[in-house]
mmCIF file of C-alpha atoms in Angstrom:
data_model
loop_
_atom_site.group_PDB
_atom_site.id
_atom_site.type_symbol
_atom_site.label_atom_id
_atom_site.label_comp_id
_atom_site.label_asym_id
_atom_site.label_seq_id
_atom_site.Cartn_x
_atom_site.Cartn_y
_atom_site.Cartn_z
ATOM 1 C CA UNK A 155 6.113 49.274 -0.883
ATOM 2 C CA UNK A 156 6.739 51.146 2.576
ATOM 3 C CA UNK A 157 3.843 50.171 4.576
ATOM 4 C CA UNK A 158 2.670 53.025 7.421
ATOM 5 C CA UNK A 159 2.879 52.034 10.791
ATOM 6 C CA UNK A 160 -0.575 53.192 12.047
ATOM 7 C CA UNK A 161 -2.602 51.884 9.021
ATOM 8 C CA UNK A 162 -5.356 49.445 9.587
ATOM 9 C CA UNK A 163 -7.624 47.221 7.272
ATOM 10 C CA UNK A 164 -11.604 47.136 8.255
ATOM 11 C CA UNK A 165 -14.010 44.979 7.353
ATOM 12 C CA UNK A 166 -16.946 47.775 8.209
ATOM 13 C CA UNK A 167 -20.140 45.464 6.814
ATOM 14 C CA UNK A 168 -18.704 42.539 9.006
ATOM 15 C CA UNK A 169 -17.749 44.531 11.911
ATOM 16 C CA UNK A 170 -14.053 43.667 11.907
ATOM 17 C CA UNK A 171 -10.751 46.300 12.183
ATOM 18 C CA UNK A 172 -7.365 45.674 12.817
ATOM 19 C CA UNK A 173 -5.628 48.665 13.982
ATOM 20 C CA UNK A 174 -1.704 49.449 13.780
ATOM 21 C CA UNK A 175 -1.260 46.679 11.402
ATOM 22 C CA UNK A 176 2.233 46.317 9.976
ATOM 23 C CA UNK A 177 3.831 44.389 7.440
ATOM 24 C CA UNK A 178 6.930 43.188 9.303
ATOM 25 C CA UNK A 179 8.527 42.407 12.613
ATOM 26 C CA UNK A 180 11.533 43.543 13.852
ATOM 27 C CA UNK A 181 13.505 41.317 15.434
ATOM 28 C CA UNK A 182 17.557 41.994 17.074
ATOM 29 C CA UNK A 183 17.216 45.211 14.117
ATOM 30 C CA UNK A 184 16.428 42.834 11.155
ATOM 31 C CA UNK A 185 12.593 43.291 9.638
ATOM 32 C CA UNK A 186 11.030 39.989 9.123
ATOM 33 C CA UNK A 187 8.297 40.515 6.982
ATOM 34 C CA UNK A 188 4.897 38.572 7.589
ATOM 35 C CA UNK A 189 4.254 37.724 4.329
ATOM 36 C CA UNK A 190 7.541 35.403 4.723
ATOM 37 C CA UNK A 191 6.084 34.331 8.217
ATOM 38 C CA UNK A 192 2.439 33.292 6.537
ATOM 39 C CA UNK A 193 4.529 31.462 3.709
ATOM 40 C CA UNK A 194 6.665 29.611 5.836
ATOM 41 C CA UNK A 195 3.468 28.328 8.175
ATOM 42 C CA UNK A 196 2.165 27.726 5.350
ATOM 43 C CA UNK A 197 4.745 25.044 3.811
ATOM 44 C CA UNK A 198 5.463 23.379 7.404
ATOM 45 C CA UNK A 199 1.606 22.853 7.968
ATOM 46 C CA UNK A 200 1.511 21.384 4.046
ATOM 47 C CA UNK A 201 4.472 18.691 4.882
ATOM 48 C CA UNK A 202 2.419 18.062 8.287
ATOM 49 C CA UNK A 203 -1.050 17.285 6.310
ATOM 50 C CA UNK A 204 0.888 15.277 3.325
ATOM 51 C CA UNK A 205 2.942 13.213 6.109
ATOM 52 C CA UNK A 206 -0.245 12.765 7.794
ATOM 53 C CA UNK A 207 -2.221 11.382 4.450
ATOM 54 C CA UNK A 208 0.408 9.050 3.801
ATOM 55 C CA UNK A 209 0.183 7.442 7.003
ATOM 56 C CA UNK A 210 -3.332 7.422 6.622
ATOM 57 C CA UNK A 211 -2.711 5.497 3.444
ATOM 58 C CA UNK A 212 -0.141 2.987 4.069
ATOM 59 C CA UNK A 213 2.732 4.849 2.696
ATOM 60 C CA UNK A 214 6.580 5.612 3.903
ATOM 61 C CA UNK A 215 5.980 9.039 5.974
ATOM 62 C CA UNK A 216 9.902 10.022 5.494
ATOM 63 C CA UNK A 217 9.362 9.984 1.552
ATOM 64 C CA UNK A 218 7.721 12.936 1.718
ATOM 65 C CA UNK A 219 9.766 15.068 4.360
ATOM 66 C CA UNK A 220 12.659 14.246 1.419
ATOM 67 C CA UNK A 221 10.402 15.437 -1.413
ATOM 68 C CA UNK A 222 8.769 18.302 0.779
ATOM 69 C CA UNK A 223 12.502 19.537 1.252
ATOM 70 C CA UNK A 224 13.247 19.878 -2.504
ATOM 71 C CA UNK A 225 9.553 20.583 -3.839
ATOM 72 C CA UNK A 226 9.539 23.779 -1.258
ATOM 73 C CA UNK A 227 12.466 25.600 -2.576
ATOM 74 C CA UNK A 228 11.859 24.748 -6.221
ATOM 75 C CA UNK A 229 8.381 25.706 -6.439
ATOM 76 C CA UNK A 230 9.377 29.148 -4.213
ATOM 77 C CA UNK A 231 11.906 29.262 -7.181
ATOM 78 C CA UNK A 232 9.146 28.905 -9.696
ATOM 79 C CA UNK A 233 6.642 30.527 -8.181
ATOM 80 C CA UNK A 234 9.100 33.891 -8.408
ATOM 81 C CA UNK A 235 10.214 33.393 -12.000
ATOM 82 C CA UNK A 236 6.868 32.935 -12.922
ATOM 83 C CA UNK A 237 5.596 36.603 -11.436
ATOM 84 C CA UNK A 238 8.888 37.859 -13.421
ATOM 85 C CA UNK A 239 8.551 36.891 -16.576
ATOM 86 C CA UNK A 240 4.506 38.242 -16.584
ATOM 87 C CA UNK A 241 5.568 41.164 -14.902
ATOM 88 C CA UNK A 242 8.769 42.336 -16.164
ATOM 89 C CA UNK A 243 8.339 45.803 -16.260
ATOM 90 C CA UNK A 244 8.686 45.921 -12.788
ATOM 91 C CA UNK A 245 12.490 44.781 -12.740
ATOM 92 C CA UNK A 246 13.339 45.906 -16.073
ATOM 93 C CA UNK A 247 15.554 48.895 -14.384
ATOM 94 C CA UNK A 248 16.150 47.099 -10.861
ATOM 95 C CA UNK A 249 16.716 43.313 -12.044
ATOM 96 C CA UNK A 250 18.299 42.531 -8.318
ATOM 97 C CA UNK A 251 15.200 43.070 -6.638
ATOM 98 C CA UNK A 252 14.184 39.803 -8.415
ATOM 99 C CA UNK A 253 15.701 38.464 -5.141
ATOM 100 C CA UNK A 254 13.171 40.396 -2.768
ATOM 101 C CA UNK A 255 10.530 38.526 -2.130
ATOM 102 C CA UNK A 256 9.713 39.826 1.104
ATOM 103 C CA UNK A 257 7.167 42.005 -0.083
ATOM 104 C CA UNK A 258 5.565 39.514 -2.391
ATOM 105 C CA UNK A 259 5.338 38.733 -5.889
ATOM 106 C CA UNK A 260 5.220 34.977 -5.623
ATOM 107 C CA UNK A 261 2.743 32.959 -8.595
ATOM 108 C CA UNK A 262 1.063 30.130 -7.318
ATOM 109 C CA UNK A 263 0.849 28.514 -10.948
ATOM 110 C CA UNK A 264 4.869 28.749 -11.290
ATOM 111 C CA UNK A 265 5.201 26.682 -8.190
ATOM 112 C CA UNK A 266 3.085 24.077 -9.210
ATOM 113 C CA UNK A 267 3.860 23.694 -12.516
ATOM 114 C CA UNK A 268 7.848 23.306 -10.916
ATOM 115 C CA UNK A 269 6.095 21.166 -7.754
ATOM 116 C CA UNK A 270 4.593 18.668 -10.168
ATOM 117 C CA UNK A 271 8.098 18.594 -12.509
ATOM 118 C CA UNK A 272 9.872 18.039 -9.007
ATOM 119 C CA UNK A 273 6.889 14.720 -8.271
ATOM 120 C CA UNK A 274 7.627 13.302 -10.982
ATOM 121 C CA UNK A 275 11.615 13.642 -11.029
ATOM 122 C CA UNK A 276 11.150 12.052 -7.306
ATOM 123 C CA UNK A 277 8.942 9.341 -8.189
ATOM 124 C CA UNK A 278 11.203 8.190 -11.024
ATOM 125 C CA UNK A 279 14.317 8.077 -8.654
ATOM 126 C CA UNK A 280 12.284 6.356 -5.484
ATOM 127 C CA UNK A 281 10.519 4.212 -8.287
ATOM 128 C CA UNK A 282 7.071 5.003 -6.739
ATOM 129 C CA UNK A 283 3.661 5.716 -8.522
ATOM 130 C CA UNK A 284 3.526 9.600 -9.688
ATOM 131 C CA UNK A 285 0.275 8.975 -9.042
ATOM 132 C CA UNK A 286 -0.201 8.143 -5.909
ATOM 133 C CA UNK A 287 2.709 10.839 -4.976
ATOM 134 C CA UNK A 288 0.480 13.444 -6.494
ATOM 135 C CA UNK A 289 -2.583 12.474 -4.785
ATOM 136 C CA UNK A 290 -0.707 12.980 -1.319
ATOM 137 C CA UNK A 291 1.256 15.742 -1.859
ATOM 138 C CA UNK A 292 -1.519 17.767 -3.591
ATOM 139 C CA UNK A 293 -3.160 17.844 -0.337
ATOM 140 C CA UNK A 294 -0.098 19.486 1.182
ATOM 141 C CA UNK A 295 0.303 22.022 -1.486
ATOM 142 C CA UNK A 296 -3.607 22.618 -0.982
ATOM 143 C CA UNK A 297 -3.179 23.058 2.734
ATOM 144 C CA UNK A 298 -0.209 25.684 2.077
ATOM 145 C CA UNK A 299 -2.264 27.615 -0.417
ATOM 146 C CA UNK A 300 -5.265 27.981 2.312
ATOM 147 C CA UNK A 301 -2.562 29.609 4.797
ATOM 148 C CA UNK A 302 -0.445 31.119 2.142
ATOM 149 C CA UNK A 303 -3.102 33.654 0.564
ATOM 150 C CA UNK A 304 -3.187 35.533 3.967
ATOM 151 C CA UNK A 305 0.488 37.140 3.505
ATOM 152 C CA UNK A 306 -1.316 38.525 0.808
ATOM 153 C CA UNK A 307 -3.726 40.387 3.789
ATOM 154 C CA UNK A 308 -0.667 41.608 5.176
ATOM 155 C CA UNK A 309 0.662 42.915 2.155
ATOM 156 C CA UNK A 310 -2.276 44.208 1.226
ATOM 157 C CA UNK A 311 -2.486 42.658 -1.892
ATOM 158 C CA UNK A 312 -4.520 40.231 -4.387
ATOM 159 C CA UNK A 313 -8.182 42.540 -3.322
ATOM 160 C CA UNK A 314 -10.217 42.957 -6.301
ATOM 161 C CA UNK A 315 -12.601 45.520 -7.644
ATOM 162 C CA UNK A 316 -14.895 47.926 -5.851
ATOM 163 C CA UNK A 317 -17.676 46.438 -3.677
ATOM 164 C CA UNK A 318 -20.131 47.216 -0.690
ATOM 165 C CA UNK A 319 -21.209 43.820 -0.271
ATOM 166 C CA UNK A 320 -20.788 42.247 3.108
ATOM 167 C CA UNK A 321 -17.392 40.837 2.644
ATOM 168 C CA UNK A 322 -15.913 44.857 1.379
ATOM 169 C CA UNK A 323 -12.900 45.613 2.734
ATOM 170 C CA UNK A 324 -11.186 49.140 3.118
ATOM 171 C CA UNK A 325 -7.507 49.624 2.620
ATOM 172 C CA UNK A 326 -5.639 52.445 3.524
ATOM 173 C CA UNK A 327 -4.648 53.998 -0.432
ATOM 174 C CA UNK A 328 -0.925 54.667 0.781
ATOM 175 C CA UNK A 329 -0.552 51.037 1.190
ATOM 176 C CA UNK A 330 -1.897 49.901 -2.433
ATOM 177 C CA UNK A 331 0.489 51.328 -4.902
ATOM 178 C CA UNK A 332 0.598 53.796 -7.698
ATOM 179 C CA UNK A 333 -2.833 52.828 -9.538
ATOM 180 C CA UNK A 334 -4.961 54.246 -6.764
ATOM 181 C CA UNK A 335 -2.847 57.745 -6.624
ATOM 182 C CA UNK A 336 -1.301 58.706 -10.230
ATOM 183 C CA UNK A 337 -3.007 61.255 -12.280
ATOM 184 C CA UNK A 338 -6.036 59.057 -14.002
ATOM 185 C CA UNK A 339 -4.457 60.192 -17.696
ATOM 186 C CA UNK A 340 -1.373 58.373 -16.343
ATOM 187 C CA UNK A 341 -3.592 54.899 -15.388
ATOM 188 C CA UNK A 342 -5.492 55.271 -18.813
ATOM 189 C CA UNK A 343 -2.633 55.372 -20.447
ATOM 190 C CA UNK A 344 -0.941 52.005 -18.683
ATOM 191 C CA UNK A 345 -4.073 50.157 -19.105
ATOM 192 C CA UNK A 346 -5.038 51.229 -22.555
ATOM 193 C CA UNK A 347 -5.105 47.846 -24.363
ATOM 194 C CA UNK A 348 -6.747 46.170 -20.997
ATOM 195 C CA UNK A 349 -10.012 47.630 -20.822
ATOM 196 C CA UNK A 350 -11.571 45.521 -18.080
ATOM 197 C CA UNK A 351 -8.687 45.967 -15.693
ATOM 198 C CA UNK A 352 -8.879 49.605 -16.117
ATOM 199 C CA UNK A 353 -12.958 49.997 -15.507
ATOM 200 C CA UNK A 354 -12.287 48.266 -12.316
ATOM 201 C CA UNK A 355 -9.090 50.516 -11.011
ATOM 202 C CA UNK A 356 -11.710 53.404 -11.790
ATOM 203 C CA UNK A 357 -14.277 52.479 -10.352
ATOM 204 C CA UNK A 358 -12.244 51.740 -7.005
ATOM 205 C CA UNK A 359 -10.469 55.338 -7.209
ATOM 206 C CA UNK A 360 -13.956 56.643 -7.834
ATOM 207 C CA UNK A 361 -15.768 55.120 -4.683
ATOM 208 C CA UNK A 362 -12.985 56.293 -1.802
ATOM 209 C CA UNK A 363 -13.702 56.105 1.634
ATOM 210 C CA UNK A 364 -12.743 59.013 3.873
ATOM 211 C CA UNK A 365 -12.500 58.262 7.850
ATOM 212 C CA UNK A 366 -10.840 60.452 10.105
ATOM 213 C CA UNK A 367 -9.182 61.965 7.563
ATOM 214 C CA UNK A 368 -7.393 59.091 5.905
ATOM 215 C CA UNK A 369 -8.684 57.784 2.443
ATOM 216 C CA UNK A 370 -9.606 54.226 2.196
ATOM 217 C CA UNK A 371 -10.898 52.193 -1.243
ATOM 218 C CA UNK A 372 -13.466 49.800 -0.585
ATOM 219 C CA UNK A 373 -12.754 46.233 -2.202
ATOM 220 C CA UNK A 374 -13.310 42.434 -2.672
ATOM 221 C CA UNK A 375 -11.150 40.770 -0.708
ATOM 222 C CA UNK A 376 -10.024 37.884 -3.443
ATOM 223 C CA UNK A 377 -6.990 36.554 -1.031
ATOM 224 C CA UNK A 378 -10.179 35.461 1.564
ATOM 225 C CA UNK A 379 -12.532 33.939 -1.046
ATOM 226 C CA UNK A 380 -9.246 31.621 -2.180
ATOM 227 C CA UNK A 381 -8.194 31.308 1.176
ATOM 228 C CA UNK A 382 -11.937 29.635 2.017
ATOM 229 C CA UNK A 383 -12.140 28.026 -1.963
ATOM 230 C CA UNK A 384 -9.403 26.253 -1.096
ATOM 231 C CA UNK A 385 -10.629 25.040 2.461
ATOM 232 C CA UNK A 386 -13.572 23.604 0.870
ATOM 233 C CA UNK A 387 -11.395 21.824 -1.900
ATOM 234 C CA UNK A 388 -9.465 20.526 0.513
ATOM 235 C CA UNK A 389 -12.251 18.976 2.952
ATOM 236 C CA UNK A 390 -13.850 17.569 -0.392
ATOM 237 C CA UNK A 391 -10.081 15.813 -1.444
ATOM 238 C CA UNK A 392 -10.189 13.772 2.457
ATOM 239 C CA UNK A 393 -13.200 12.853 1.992
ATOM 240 C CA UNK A 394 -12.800 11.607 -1.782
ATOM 241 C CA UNK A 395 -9.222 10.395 -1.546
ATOM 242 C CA UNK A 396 -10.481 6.913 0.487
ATOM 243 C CA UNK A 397 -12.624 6.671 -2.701
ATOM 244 C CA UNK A 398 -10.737 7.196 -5.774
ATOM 245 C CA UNK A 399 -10.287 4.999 -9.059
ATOM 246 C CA UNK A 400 -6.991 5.216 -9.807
ATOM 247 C CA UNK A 401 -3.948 6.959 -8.904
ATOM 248 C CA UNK A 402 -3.687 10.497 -9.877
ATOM 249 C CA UNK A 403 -7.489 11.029 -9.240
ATOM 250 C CA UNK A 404 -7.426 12.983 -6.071
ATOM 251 C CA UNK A 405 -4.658 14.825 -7.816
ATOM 252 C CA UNK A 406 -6.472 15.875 -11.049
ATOM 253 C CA UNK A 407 -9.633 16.350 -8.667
ATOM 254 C CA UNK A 408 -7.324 19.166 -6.977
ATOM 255 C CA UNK A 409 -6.507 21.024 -10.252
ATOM 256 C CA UNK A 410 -10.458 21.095 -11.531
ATOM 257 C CA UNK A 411 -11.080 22.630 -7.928
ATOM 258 C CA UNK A 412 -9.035 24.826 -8.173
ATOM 259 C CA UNK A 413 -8.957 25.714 -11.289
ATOM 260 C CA UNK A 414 -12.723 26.433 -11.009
ATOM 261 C CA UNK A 415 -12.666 28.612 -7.958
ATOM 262 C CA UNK A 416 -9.636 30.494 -9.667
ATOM 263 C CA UNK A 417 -11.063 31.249 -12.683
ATOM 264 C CA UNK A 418 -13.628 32.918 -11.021
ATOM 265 C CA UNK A 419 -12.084 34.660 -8.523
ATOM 266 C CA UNK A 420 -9.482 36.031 -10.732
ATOM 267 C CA UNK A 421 -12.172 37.483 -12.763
ATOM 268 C CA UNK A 422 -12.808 40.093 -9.801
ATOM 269 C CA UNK A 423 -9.367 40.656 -9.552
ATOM 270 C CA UNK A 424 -7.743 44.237 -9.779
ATOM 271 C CA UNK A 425 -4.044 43.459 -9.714
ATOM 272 C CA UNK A 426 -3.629 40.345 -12.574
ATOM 273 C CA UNK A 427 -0.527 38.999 -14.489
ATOM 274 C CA UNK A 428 -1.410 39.216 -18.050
ATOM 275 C CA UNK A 429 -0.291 37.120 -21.400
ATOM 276 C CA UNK A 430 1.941 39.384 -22.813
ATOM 277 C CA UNK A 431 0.300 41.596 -25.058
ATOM 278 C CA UNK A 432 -3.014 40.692 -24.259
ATOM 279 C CA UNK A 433 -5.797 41.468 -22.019
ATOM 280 C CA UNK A 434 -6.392 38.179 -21.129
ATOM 281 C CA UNK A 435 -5.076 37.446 -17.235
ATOM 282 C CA UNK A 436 -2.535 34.324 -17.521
ATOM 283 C CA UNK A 437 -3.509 32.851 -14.276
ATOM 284 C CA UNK A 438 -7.359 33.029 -15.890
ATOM 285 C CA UNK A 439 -6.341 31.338 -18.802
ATOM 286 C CA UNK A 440 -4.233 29.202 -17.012
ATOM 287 C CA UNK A 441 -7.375 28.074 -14.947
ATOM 288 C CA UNK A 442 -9.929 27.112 -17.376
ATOM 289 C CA UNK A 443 -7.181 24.780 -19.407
ATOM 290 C CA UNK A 444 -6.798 23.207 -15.944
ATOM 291 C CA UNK A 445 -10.295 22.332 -15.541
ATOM 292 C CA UNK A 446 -10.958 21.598 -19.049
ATOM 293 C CA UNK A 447 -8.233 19.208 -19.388
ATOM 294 C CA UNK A 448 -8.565 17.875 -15.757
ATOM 295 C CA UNK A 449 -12.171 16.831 -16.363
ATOM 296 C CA UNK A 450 -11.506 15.012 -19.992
ATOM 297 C CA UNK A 451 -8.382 12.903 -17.831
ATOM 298 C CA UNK A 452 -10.981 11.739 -15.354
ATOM 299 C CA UNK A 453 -13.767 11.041 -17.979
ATOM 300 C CA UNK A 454 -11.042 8.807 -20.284
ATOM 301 C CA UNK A 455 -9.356 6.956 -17.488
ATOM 302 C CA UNK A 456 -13.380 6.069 -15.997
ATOM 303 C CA UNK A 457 -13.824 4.365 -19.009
ATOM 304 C CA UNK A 458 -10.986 2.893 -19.480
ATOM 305 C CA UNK A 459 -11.708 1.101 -15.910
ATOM 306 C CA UNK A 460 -15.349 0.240 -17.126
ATOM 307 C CA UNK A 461 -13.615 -1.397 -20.359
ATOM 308 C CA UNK A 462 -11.116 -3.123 -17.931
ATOM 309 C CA UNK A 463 -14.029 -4.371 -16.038
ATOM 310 C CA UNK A 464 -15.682 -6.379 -18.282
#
């Protein structure tokens, strides 16, 4: 995606418009895309919050700078081959550009599934509770995800579908991709078999926004609701996390939160990795196991305690 210099993203219901907002800075010649920039504030500000709850909690800070230093690059490593294998048409005829991830294309769920293969591989070798690992680091990875989402504002990416509420947000349509201009038999045809997906492009392409001559569609912006979800998650896991039952708690606490707020949110989604074949959006499905499963842990370990008790 070639982003415009001069395009700008407004917020007209709240107010708010950034003007002349790029995607990249150039720096000695060499682009440096934001995205990367958001990400990367995003992981030191995770280690700093995890370093800072172990502390808190009696633990060895340095434990975690040496798992932060191999969980980061894994779970960037999963994160990618995750987006690739649910969206493969998309390097099918250019398989290097599985390497560029300056423009995006990172999935959350692939880094944690590889963050919380990584915990346990760690916890093994240090001989320390999973656990209690978990319960720290997950309010790292939390953290990350809070600042992370907003290299999706840069990239102007992860919006979903058409809205006027007080939260809508305009995009310039040369910045969004090929849905929003290609002949609507072309989009019918790609999104034949995904029904709900396709309502929503249409209805987007059928609301535009025209101002000063440039054509804008008007949008939720997801990436800002599960920038704030995760805020609120987080606040809740402090809080909790001097209270817990047992190790892992705070942990499995983390994956019903968010799990709950992404299930929802990725329900108003207009750009979704799907289950091959299917309409169904992975990271949806993905999200409801999560909270299903997380909930029944919590409710059997509880009463195992109670049994323990008595």
């Amino acid at each position: 995606m070639v982003y415009n210099a001069a395009t700008s993203i407004k917020f007209p219901n709240l107010g708010i418009e950034f003007n002349n907002l790029g995607s990249s800075i150039d720096v000695f010649g060499f682009k440096i895309a934001y995205y990367g920039i958001v990400i990367a504030l995003g992981m030191a500000a995770g280690y700093l919050v995890a370093q800072w709850q172990a502390k808190r909690t009696k633990q060895n800070p340095d434990l975690y700078l040496d798992f932060a230093l191999y969980a980061i690059i894994l779970s960037v490593i999963g994160a990618r081959l995750f987006y690739v294998i649910f969206s493969w048409d998309e390097f099918r005829d250019d398989p290097i550009q599985i390497l560029n991830i300056r423009q995006g294309g990172l999935a959350i769920y692939g880094g944690i599934i590889v963050a919380v293969i990584t915990a346990w591989i760690y916890s093994k070798i240090k001989k320390m509770s999973f656990g209690l690992l978990a319960d720290t680091a997950c309010l790292g990875l939390v953290t990350g995800q809070i600042i992370g989402r907003w290299g999706n504002f840069f990239n102007r990416e992860v919006f979903g579908k058409y809205t006027n509420g007080l939260f809508s947000m305009l995009l310039d349509i040369r910045d969004v991709g090929y849905d929003y201009t290609s002949p609507v038999s072309y989009i019918t045809e790609k999104y034949a078999d995904k029904p709900d997906m396709l309502n929503r492009i249409l209805e987007i392409r059928e609301n535009p926004v025209v101002i000063n001559g440039i054509t804008y569609i008007q949008v939720h912006p997801t990436f800002l609701y599960e920038s704030l979800w995760n805020l609120m998650v987080l606040i809740l896991l402090i809080l909790y996390s001097k209270h817990k039952k047992f190790n892992g708690e705070v942990f499995i606490l983390y994956l019903a939160g968010y799990g709950l707020g992404r299930a929802w949110i990725e329900g108003i989604r207009s750009d979704q990795l799907f289950l091959w074949g299917t309409p169904f959006a992975v990271s949806q499905v993905l999200s409801a196991l999560l909270v299903i499963v997380a909930i029944a842990i919590i409710i059997i370990r509880r009463r195992q305690l109670r049994k323990n008790v008595r």
